mmCIF file of C-alpha atoms in Angstrom:
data_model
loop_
_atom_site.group_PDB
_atom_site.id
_atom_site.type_symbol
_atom_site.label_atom_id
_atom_site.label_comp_id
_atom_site.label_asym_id
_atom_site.label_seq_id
_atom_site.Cartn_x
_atom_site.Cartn_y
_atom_site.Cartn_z
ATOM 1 C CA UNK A 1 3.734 12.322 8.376
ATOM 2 C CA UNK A 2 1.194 9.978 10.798
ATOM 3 C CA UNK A 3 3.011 7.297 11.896
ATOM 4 C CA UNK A 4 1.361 3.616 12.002
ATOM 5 C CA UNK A 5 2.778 0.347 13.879
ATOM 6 C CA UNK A 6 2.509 -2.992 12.638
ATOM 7 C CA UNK A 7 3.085 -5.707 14.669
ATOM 8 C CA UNK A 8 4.966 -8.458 14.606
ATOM 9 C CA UNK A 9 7.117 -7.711 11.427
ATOM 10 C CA UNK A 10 7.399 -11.707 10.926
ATOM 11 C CA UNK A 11 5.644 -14.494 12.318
ATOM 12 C CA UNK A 12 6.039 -18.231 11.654
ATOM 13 C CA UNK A 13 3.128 -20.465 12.401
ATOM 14 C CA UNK A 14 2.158 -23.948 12.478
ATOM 15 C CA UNK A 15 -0.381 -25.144 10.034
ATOM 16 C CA UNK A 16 -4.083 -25.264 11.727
ATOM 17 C CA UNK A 17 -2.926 -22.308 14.130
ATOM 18 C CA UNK A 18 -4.008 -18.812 14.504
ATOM 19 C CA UNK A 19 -1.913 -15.871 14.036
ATOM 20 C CA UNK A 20 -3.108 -12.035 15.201
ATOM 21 C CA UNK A 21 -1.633 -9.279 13.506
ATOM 22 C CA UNK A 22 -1.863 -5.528 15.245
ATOM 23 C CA UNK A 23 -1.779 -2.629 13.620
ATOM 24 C CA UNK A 24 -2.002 0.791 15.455
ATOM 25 C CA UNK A 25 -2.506 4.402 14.499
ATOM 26 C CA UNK A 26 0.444 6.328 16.870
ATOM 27 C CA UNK A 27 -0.217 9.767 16.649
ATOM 28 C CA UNK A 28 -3.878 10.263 14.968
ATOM 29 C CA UNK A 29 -6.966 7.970 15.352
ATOM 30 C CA UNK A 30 -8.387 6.587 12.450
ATOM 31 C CA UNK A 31 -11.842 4.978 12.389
ATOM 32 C CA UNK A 32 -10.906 3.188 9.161
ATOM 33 C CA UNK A 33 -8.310 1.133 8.349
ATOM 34 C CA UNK A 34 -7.476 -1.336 5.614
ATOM 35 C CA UNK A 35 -5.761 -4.443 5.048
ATOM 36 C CA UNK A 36 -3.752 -5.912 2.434
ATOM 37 C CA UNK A 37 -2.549 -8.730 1.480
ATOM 38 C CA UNK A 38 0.600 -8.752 -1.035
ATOM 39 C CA UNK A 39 1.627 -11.910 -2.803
ATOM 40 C CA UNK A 40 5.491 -11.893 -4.107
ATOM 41 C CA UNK A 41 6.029 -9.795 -6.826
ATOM 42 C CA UNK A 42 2.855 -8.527 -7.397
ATOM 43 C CA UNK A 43 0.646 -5.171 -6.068
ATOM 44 C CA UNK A 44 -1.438 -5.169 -3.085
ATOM 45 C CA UNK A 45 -4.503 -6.609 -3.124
ATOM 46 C CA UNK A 46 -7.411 -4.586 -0.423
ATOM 47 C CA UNK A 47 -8.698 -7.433 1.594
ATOM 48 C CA UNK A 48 -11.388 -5.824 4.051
ATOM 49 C CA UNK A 49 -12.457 -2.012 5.805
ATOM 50 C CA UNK A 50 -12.171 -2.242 9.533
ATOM 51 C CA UNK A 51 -14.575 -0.067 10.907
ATOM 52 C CA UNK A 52 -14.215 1.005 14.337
ATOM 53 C CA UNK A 53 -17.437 0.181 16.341
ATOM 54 C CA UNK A 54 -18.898 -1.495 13.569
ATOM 55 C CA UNK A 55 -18.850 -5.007 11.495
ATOM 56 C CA UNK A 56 -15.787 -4.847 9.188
ATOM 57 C CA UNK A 57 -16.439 -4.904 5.014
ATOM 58 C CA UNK A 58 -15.155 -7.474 2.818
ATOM 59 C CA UNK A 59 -13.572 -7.862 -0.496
ATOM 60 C CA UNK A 60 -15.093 -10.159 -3.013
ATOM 61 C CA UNK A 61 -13.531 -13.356 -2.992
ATOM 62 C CA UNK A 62 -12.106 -13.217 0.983
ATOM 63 C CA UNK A 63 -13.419 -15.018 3.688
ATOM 64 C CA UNK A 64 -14.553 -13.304 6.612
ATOM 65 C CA UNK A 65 -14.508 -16.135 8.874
ATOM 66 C CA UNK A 66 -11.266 -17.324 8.290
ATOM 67 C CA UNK A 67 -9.864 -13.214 8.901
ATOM 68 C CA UNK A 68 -11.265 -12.205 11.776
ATOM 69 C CA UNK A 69 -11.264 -8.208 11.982
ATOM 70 C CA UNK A 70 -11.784 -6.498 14.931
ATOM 71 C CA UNK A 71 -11.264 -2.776 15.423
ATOM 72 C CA UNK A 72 -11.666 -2.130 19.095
ATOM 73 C CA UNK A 73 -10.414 1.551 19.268
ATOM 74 C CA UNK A 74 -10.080 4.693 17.103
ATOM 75 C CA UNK A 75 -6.521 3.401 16.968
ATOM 76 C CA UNK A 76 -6.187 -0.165 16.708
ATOM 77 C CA UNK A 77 -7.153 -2.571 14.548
ATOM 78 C CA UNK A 78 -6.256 -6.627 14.453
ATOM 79 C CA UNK A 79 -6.056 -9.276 12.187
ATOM 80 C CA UNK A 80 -6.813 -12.531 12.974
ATOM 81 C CA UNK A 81 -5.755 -15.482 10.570
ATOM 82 C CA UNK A 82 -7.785 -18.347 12.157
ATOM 83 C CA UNK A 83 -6.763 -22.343 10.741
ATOM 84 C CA UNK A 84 -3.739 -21.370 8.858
ATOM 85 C CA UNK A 85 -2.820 -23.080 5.958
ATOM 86 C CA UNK A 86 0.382 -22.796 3.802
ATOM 87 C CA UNK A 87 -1.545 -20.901 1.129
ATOM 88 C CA UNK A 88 -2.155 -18.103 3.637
ATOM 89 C CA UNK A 89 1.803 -17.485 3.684
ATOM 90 C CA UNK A 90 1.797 -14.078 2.455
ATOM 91 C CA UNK A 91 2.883 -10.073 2.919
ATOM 92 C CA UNK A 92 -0.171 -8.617 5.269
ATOM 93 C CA UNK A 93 -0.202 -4.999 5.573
ATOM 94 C CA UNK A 94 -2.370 -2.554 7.579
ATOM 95 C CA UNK A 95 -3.203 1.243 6.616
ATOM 96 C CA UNK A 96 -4.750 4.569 8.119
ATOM 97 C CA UNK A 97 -5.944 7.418 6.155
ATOM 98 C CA UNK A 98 -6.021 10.782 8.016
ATOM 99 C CA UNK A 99 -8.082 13.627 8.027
ATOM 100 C CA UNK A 100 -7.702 14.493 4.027
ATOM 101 C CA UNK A 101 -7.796 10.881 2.887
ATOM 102 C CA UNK A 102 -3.526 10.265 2.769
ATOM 103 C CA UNK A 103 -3.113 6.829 3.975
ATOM 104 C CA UNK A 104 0.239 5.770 5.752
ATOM 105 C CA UNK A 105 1.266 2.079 6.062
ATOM 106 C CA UNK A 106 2.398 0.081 8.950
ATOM 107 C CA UNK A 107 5.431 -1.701 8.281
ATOM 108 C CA UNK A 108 3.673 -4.904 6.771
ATOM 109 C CA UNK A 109 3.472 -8.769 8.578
ATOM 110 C CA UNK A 110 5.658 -11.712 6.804
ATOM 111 C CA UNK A 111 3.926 -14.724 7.382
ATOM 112 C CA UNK A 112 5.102 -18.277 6.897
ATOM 113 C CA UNK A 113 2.711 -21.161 7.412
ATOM 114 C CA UNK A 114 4.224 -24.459 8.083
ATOM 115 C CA UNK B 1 -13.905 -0.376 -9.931
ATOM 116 C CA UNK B 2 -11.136 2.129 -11.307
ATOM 117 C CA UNK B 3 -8.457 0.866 -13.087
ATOM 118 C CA UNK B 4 -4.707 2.190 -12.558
ATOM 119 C CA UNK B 5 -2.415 1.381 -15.170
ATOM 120 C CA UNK B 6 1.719 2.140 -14.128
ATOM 121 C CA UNK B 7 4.270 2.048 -17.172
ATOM 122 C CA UNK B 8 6.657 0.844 -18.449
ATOM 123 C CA UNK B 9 6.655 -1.921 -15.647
ATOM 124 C CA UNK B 10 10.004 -2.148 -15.622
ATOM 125 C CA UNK B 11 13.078 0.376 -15.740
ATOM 126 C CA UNK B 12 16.856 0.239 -15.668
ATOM 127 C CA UNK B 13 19.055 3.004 -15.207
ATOM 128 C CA UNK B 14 22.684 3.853 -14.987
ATOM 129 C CA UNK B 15 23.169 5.601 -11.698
ATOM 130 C CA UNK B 16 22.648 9.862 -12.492
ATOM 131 C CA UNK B 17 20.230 9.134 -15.062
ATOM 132 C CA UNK B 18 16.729 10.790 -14.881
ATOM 133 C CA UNK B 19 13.143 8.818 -15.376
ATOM 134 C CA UNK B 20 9.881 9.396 -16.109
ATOM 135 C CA UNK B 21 7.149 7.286 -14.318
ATOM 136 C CA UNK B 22 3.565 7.058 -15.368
ATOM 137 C CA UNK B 23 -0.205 6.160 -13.503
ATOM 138 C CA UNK B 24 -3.121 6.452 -15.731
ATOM 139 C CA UNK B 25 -6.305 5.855 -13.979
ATOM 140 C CA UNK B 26 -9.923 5.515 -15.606
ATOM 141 C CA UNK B 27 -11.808 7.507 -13.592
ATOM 142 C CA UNK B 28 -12.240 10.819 -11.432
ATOM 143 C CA UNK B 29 -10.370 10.657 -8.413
ATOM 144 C CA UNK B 30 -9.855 12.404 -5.170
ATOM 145 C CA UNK B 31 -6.833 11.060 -3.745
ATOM 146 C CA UNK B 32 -3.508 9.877 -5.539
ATOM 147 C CA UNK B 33 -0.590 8.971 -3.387
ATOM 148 C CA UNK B 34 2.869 7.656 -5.104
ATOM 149 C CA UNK B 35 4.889 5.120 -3.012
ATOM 150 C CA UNK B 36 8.166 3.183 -2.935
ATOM 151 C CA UNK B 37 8.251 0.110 -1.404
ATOM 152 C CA UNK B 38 11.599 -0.889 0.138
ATOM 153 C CA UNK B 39 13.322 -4.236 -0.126
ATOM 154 C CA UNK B 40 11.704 -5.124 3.169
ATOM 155 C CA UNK B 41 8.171 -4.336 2.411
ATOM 156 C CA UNK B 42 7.599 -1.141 3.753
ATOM 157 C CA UNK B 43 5.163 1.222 2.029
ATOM 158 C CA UNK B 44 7.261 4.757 1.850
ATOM 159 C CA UNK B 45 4.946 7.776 1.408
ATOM 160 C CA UNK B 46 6.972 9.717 -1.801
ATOM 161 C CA UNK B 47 3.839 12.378 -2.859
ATOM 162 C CA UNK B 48 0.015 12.830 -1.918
ATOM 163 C CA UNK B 49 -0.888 14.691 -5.262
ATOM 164 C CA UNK B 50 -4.874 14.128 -6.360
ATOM 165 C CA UNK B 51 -3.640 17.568 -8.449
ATOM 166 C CA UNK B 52 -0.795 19.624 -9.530
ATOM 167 C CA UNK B 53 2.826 19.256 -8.604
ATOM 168 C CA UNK B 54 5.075 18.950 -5.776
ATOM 169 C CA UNK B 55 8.795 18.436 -5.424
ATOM 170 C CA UNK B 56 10.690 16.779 -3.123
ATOM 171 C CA UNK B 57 14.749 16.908 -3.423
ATOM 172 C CA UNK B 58 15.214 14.579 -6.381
ATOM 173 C CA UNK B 59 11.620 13.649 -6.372
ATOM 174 C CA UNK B 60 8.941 15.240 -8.238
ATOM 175 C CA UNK B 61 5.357 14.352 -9.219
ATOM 176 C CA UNK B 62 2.891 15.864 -11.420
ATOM 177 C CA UNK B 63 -1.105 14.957 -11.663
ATOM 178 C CA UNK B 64 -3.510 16.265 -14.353
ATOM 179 C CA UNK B 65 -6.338 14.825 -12.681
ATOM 180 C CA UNK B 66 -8.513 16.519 -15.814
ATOM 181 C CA UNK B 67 -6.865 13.790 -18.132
ATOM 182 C CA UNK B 68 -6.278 11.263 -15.586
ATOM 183 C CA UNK B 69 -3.149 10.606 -15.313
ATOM 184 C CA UNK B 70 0.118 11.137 -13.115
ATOM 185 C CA UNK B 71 4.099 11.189 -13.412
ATOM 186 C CA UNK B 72 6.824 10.877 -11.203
ATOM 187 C CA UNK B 73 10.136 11.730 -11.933
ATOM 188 C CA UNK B 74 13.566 11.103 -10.303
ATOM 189 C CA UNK B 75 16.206 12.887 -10.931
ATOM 190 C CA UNK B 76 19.656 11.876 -10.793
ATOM 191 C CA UNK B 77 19.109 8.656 -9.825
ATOM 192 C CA UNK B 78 21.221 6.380 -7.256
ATOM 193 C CA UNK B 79 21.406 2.801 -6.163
ATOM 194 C CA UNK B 80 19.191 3.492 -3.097
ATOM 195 C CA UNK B 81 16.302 4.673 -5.552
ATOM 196 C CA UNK B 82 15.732 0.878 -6.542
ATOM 197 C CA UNK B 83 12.433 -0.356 -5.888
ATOM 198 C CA UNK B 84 9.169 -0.936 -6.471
ATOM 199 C CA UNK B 85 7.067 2.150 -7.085
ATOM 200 C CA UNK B 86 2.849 2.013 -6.663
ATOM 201 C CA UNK B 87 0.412 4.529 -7.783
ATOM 202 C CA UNK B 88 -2.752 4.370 -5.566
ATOM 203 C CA UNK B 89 -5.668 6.321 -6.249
ATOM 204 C CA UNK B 90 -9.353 6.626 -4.391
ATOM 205 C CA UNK B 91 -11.678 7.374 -6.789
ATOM 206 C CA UNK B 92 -14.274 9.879 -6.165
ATOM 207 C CA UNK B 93 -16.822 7.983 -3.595
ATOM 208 C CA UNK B 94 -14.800 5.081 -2.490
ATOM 209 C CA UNK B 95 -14.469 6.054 0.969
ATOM 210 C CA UNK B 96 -10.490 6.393 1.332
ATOM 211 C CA UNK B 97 -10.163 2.859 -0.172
ATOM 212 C CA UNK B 98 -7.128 2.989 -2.495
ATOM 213 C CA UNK B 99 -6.845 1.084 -5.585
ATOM 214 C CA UNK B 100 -2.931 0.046 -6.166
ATOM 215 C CA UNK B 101 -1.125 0.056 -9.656
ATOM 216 C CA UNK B 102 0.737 -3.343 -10.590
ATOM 217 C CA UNK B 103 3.759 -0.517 -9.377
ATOM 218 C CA UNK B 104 6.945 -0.334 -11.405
ATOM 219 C CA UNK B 105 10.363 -2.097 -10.815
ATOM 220 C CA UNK B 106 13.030 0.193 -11.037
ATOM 221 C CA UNK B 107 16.535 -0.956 -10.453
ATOM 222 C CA UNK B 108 19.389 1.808 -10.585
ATOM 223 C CA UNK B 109 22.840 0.543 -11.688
ATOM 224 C CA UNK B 110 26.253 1.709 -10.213
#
């Protein structure tokens, strides 16, 4: 299957600091990707469509300024967790859908806000 | 939105046991994917299946995407099954967005 890279697998971060998260598309490009955010023990939650060349979309209920999306290239997109706070400690994870709509994940971000 | 609804949420089995998972969803769809998500976080692909059935070794899923729902059974089970499994579906018109289960715990005893 397509492979997609998430990077870094675990970051710890002081609170008020920004953390970017990369996630790449290795072997197709993909002018959508997704990211979700996954609270212990429970599903994943969409968070916002990154859109390559375009403004990325929004769930209700998350704030755009505070995750900065940017999807520079038909195969990368970044997250950008700007002012961390504690309660942004959380499972992020990144996906591509190819050609017929099958999405493969990138190998999710751990992140601990201290 | 669509709602997916996985049962039973949670599952124990006696290693070489077979089980039955289920994903009903409330409306048409055009993708369904099944998933197992390993103790670190990683989202395996198990089965793209918006219709019919596919097998894979042990693995084997089955959608009836008329009566909206899906199944994924494991035969034979072993420790290295255990996980969490998620149904995710794109309903008809969402764009590739997937919609996730609540998933199922399963946890396969030796």
């Amino acid at each position: 299957g397509a492979v997609v890279s998430q990077h870094p697998s675990r970051v710890i971060c002081k609170s008020g600091t920004s953390v970017k998260i990369e996630c790449r598309s290795l072997d197709f490009q993909a002018t959508t990707m997704f990211w979700y955010r996954q609270f212990p023990k429970q599903s994943l939650m969409l968070m916002a469509t990154s859109n390559e060349g375009s403004k990325a979309t929004y769930e209700q209920g998350v704030e755009k300024d505070k995750f900065l999306i940017n999807h520079a290239s038909l195969t990368l997109s970044t997250l950008t967790v700007t002012s961390a706070h504690p309660e942004d400690s959380s499972f992020y994870i990144c996906s591509a859908p190819t050609l017929n709509t099958e999405a493969f994940f990138g190998q999710g971000t751990r992140l601990t806000v201290v | 939105g669509i709602q997916v609804e996985q049962s039973p949420p949670d599952l124990i089995l006696q290693e070489g046991a077979n089980s039955t998972l289920r994903c009903n969803f409330s409306d048409s769809v055009n993708n369904l994917q099944w998933f197992h998500q390993n103790p670190w976080g990683q989202l395996i692909n198990l089965f793209y299946i918006p219709s019919g059935t596919k097998q894979n070794g042990r693995l084997s899923a089955t959608t009836v995407a008329t009566e909206r729902y899906s199944l994924l059974y494991i035969s034979s089970s072993q420790t290295t099954d255990s996980g969490v499994y998620f149904c995710a579906v794109v309903s008809t018109g969402a764009n590739s967005k997937l919609t996730f289960g609540k998933g199922i715990t399963l946890s396969v005893r030796p």
